[in-house]
Short mmCIF file of N, CA and C in Angstrom, two decimals:
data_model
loop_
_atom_site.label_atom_id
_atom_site.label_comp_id
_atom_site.label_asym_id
_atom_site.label_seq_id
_atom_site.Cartn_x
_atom_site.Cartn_y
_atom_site.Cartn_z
N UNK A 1 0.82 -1.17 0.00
CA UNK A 1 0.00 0.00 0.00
C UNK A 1 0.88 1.25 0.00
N UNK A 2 0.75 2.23 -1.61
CA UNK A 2 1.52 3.02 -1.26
C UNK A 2 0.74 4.43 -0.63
N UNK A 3 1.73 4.77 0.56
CA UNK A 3 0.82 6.81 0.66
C UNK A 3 1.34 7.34 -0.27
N UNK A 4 0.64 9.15 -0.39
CA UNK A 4 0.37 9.72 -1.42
C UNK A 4 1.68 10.34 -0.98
N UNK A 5 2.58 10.44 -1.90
CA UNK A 5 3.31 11.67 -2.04
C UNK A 5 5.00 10.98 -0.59
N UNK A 6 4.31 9.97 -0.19
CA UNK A 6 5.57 9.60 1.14
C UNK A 6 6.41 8.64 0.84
N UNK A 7 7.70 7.70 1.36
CA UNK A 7 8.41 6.72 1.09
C UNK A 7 7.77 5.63 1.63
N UNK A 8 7.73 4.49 0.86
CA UNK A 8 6.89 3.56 1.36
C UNK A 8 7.82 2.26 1.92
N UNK A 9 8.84 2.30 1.35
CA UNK A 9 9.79 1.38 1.10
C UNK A 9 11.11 1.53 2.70
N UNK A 10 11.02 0.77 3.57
CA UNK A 10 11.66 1.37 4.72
C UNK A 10 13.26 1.49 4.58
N UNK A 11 13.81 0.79 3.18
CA UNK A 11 14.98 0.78 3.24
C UNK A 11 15.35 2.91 2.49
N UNK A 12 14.44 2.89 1.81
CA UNK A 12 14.44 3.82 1.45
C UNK A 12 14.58 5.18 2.33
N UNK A 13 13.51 5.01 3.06
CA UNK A 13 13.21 5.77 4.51
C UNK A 13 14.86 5.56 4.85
N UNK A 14 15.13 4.54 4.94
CA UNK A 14 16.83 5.06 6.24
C UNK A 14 17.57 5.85 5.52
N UNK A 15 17.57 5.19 4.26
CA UNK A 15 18.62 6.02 3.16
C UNK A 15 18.17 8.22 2.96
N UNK A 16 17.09 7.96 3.06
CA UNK A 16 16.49 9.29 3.16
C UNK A 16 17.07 9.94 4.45
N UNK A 17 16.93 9.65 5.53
CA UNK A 17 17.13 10.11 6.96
C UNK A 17 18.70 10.35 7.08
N UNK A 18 19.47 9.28 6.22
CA UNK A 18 20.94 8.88 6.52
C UNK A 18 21.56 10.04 5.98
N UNK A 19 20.58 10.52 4.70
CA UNK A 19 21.23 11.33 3.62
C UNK A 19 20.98 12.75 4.29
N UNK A 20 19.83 12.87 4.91
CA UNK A 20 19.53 14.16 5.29
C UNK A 20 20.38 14.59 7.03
N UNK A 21 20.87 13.46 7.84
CA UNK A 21 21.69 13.41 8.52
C UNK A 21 23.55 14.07 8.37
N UNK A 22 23.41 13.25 6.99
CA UNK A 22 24.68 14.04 6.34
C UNK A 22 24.79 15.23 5.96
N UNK A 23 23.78 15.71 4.93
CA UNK A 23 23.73 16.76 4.83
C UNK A 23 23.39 17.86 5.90
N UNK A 24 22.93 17.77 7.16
CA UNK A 24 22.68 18.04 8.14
C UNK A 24 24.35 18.49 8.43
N UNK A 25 24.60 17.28 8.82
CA UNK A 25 26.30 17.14 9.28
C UNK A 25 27.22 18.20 7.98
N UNK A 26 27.48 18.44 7.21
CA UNK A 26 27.56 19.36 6.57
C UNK A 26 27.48 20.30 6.79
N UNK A 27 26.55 20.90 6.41
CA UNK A 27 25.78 22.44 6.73
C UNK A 27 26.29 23.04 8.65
N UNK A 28 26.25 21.63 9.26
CA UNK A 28 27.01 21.87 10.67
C UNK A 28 28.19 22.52 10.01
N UNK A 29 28.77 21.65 9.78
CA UNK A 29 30.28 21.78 10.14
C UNK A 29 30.86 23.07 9.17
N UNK A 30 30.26 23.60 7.58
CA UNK A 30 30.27 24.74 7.08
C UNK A 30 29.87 26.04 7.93
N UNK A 31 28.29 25.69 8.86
CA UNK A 31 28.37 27.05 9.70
C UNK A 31 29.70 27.26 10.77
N UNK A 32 30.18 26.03 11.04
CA UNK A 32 31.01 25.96 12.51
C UNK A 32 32.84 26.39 11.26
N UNK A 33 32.83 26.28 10.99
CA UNK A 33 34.26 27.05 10.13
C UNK A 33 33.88 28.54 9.50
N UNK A 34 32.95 28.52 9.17
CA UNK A 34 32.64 30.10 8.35
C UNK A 34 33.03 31.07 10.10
N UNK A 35 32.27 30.43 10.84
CA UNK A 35 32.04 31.50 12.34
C UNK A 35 33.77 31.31 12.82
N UNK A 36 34.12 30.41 12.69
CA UNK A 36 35.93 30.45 12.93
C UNK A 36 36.89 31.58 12.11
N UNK A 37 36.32 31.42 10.90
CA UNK A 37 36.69 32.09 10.37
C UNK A 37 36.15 33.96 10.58
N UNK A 38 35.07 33.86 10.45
CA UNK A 38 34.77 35.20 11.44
C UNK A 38 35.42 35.59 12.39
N UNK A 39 35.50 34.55 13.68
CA UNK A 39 36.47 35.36 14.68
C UNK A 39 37.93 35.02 14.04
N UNK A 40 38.28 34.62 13.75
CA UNK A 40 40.30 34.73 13.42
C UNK A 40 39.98 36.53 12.62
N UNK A 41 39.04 36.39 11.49
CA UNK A 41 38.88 38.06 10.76
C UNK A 41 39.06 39.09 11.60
N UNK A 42 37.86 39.04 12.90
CA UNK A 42 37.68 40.21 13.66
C UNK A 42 39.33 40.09 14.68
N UNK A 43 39.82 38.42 15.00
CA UNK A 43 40.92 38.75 15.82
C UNK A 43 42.01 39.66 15.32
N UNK A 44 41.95 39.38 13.37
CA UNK A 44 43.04 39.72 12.83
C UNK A 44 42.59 41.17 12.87
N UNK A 45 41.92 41.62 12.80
CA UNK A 45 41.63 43.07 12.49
C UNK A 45 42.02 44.20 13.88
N UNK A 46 41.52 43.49 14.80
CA UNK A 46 41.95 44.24 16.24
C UNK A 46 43.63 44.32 16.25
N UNK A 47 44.16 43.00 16.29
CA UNK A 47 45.55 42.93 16.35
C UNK A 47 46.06 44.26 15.35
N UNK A 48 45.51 43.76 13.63
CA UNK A 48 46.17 44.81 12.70
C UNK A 48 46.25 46.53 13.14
N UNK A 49 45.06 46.26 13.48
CA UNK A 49 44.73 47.90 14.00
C UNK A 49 45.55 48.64 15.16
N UNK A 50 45.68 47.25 16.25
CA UNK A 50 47.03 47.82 17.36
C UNK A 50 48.16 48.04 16.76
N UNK A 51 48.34 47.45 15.94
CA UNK A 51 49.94 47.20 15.24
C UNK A 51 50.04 48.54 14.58
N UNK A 52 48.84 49.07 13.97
CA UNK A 52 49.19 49.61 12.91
C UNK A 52 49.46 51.32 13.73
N UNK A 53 48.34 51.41 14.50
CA UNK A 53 48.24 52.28 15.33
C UNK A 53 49.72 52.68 15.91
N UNK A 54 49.95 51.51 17.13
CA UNK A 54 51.49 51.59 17.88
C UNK A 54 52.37 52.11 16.54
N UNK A 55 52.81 51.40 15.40
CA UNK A 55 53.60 52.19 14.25
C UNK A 55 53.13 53.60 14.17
N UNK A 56 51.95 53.96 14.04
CA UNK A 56 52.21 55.14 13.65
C UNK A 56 52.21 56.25 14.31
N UNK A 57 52.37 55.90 15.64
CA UNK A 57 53.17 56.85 16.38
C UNK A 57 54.04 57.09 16.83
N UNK A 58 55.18 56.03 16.36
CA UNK A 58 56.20 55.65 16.18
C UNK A 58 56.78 56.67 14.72
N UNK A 59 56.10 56.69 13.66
CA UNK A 59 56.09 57.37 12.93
C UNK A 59 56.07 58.45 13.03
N UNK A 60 55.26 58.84 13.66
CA UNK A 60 55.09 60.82 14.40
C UNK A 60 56.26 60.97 14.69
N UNK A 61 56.74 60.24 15.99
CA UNK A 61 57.69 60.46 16.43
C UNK A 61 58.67 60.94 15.58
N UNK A 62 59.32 60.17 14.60
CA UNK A 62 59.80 60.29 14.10
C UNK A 62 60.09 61.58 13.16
N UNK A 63 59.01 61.91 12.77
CA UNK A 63 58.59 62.77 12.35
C UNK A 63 59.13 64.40 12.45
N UNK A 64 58.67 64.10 13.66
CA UNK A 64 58.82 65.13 14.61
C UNK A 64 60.49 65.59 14.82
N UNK A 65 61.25 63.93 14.84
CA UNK A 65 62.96 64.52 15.28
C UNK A 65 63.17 64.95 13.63
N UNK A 66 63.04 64.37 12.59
CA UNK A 66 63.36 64.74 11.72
C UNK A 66 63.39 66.12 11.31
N UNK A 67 61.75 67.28 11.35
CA UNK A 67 61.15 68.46 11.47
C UNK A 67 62.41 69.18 12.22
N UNK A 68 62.91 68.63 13.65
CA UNK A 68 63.91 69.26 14.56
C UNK A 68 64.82 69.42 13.43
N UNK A 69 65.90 68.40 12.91
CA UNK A 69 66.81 68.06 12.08
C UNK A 69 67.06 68.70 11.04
N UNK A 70 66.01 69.04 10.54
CA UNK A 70 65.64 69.81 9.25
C UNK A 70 66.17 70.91 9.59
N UNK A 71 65.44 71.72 10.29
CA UNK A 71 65.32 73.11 10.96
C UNK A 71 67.02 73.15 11.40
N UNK A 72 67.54 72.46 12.11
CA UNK A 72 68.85 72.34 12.40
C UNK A 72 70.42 72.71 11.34
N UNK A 73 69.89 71.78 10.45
CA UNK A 73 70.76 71.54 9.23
C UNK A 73 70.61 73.03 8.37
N UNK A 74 69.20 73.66 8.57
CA UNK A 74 68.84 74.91 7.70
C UNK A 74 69.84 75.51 8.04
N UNK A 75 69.64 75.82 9.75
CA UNK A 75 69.96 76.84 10.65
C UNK A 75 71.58 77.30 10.43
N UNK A 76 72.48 75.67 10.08
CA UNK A 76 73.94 75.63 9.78
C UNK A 76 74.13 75.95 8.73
N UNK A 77 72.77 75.79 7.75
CA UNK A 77 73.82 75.99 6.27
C UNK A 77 73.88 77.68 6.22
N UNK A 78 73.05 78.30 6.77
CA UNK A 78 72.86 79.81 6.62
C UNK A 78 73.68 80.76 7.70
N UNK A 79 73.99 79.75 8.79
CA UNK A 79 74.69 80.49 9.81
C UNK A 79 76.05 79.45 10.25
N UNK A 80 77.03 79.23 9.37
CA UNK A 80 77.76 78.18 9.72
C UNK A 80 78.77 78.35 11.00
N UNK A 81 78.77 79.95 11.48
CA UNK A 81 79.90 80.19 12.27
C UNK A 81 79.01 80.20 13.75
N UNK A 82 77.92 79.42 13.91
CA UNK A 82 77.26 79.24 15.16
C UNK A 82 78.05 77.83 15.82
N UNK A 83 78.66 77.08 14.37
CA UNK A 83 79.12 75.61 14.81
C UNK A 83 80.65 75.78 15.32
N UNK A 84 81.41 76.80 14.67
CA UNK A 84 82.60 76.89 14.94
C UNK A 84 83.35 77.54 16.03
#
């Protein structure tokens, strides 16, 4: 006796359940790496951002002795008998 529209056949039925188990198992394990991958993104992004940050005020710094340096080197080429 078959129903309308259902599996009638029980070997069928397991194979159905087995398949949709897997694919189940799948779709797990794709959401559970995509979200890994999300946090390593957001970890990488915080880290990048400290990194990048700490450099560039490191950079200022720098900046800044150079600006001194500049001004320095002017100061000698126009007034050389301040060095002597």
């Amino acid at each position: 006796m078959a129903r309308a529209g259902g599996i009638t056949n029980p070997v069928n039925v397991g194979i159905a359940v087995q398949a949709d188990w897997e694919n189940r198992e799948f779709i797990s394990n794709i959401s559970l790496n995509v979200r890994r991958l999300f946090d390593f993104l957001l970890h990488f992004e915080a880290t990048t951002k400290s990194k990048l940050a700490s450099l560039n005020e490191k950079l200022d710094v720098l900046e800044r002795r150079l600006e001194v340096l500049e001004v320095q080197v002017s100061s000698a080429t126009t007034n050389p008998s301040v060095f002597t």
